[in-house]
Structures are given as C-alpha cells and as structure tokens.
Coordinates of N, CA and C in Angstrom, one line a residue:
X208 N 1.2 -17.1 1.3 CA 0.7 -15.8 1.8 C -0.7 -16.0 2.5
X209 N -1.3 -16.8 1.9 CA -2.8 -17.3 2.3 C -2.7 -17.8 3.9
X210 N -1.7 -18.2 4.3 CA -1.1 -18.9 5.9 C -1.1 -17.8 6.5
X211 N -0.6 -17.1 5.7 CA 0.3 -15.9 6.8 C -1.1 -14.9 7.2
X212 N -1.9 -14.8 6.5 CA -3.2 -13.7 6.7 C -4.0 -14.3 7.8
X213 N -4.3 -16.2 7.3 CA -4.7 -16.9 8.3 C -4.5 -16.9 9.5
X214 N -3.0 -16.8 9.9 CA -2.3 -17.0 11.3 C -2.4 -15.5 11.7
X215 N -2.4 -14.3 11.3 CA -2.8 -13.1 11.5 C -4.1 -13.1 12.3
X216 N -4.8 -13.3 11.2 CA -6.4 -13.0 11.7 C -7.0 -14.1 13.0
X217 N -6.5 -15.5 12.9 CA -7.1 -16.2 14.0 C -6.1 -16.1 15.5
X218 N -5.1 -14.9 16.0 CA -4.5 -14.7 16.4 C -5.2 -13.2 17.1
X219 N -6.1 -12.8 15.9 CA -6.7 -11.5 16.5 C -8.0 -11.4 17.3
X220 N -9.0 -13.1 16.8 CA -10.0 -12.5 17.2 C -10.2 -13.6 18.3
X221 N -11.2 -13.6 19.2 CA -11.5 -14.9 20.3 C -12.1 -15.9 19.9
X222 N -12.5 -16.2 18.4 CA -13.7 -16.9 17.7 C -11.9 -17.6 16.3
X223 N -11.5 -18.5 16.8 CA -10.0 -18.3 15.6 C -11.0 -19.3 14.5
X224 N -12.0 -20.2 14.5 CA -12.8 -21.3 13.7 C -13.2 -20.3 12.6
X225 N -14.2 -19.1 13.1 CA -15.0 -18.2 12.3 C -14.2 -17.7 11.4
X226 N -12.7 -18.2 11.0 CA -12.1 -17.1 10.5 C -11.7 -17.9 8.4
X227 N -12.2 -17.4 7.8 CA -12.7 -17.8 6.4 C -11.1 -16.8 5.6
X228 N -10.5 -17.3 4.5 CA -9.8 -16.4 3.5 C -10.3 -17.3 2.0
X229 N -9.9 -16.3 1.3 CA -10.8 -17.3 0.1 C -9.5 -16.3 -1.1
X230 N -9.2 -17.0 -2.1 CA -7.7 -16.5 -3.0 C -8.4 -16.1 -4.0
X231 N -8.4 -15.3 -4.7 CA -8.3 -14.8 -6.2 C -6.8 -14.9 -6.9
X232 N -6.7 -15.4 -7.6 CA -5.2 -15.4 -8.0 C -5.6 -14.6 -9.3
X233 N -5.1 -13.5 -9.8 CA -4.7 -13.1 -11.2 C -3.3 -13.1 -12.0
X234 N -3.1 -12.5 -13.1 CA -1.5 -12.7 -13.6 C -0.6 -11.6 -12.4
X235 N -0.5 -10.8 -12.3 CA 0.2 -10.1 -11.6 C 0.0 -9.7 -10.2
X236 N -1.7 -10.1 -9.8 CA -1.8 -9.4 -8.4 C -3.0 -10.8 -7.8
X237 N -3.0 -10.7 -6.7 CA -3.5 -11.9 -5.6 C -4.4 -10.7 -4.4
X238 N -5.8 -11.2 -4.5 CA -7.0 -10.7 -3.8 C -7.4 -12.1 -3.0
X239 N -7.3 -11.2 -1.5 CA -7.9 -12.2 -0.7 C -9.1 -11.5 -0.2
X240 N -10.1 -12.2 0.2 CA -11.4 -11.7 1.0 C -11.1 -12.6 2.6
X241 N -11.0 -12.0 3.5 CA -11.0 -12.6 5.2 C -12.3 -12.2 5.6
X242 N -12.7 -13.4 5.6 CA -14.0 -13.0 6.2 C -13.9 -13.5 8.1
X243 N -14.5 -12.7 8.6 CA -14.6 -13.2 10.2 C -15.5 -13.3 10.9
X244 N -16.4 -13.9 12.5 CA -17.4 -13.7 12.6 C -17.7 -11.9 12.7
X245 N -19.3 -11.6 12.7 CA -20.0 -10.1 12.5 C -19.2 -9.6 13.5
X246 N -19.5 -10.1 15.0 CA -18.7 -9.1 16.0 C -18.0 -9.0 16.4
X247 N -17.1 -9.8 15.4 CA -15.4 -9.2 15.8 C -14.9 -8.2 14.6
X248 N -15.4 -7.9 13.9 CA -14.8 -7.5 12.4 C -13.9 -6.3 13.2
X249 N -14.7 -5.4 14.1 CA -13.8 -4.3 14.3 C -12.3 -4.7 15.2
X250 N -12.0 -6.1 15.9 CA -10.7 -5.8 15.9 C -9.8 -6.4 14.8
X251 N -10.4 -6.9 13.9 CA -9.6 -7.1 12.4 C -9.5 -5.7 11.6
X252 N -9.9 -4.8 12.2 CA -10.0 -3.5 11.2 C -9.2 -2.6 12.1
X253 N -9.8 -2.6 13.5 CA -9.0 -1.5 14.4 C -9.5 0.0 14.6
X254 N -9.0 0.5 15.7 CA -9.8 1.8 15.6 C -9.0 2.8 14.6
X255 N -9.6 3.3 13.5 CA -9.3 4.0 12.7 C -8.4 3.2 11.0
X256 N -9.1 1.8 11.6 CA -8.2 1.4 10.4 C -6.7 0.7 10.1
X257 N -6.3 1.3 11.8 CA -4.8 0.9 12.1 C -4.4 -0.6 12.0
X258 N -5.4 -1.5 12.6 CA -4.8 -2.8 12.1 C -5.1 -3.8 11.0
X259 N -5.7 -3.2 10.3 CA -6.2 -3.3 9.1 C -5.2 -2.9 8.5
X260 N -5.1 -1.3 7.9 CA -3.3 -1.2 7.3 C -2.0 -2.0 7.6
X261 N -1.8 -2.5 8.9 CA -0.9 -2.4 9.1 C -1.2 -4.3 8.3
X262 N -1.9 -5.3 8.6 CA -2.5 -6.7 7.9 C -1.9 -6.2 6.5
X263 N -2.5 -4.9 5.4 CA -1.9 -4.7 4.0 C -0.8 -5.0 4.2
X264 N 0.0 -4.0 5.1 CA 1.2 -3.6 5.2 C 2.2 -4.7 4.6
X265 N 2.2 -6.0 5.6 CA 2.4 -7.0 6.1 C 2.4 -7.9 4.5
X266 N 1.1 -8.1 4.4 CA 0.9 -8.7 2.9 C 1.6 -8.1 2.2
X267 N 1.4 -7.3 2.1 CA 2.1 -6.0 0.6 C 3.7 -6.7 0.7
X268 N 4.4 -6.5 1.7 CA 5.8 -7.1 1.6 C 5.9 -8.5 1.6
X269 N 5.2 -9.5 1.8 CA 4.9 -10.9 1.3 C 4.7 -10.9 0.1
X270 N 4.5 -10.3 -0.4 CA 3.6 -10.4 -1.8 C 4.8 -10.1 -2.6
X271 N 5.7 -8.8 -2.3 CA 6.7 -8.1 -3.1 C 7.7 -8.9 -2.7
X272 N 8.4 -9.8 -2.0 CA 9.0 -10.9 -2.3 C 8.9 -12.2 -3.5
X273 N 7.7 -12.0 -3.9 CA 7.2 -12.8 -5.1 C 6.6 -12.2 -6.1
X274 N 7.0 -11.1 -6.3 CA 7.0 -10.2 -7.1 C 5.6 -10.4 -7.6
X275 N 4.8 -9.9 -7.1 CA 3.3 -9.8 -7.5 C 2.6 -8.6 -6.4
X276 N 1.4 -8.1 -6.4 CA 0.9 -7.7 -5.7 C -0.1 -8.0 -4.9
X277 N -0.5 -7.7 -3.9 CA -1.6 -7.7 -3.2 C -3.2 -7.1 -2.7
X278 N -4.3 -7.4 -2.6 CA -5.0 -6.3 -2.2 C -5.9 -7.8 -1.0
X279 N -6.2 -7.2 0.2 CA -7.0 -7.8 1.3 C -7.9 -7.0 0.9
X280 N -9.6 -7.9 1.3 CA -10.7 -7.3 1.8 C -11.1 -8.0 2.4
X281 N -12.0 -7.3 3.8 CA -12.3 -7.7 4.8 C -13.6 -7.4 5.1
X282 N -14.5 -8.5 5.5 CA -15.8 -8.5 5.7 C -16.0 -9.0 7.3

C-alpha cells in the first residue's frame, strides 16, 4: 500500500524526489503521513479537497482487501 500512495503522489506533483511517506503500522489500522514539497501540497489535496478524498478513497479499498484500515495524512 505504501507503493501505491507513492506512485499516486509522485505522479501528481512536478517535484516526484520531494515526495516522503512514512508507515505507522498498528494491530488493525495503518497511518501514513505523505509529505510533499510546501508548493505543491495543494495539488495533493485539490480544490476543495477532491483529490485528497479521492487518494483515501483509493487506499481505503487497498487496505480493505487486507482487511485492516487506513487513514492518510498529508503535509
């Protein structure tokens, strides 16, 4: 799942190096932080949020294939 966020995010922004994920693993649920360079963060988020949910979206059904959950945060 850690690939799959990866290849998302350095696919979104013009800077693909700047692009950082870091794993929390717990028993039932998996926290990533994506960090990106400062001036792109808004097209990792999108106007209103849209491509940001839609990045959850994506993970959320990665995740529920391995029966665990997910939560992205984005800096």
């Amino acid at each position: 799942m850690k690939a799959l966020l990866e290849y998302i995010a350095r696919n979104l922004v013009d800077t693909p190096e700047a692009v950082r994920v870091k794993e929390r693993t717990g028993r039932f649920t998996v926290t990533y932080q994506l960090t990106v360079a400062p001036s792109e963060t808004g097209k990792v988020i999108g106007r209103n949020g849209r491509v940001a949910k839609a990045i959850r979206d994506l993970m959320g059904v990665a995740a529920a294939r391995q029966k665990k959950r997910v939560h992205v945060d984005i800096e």
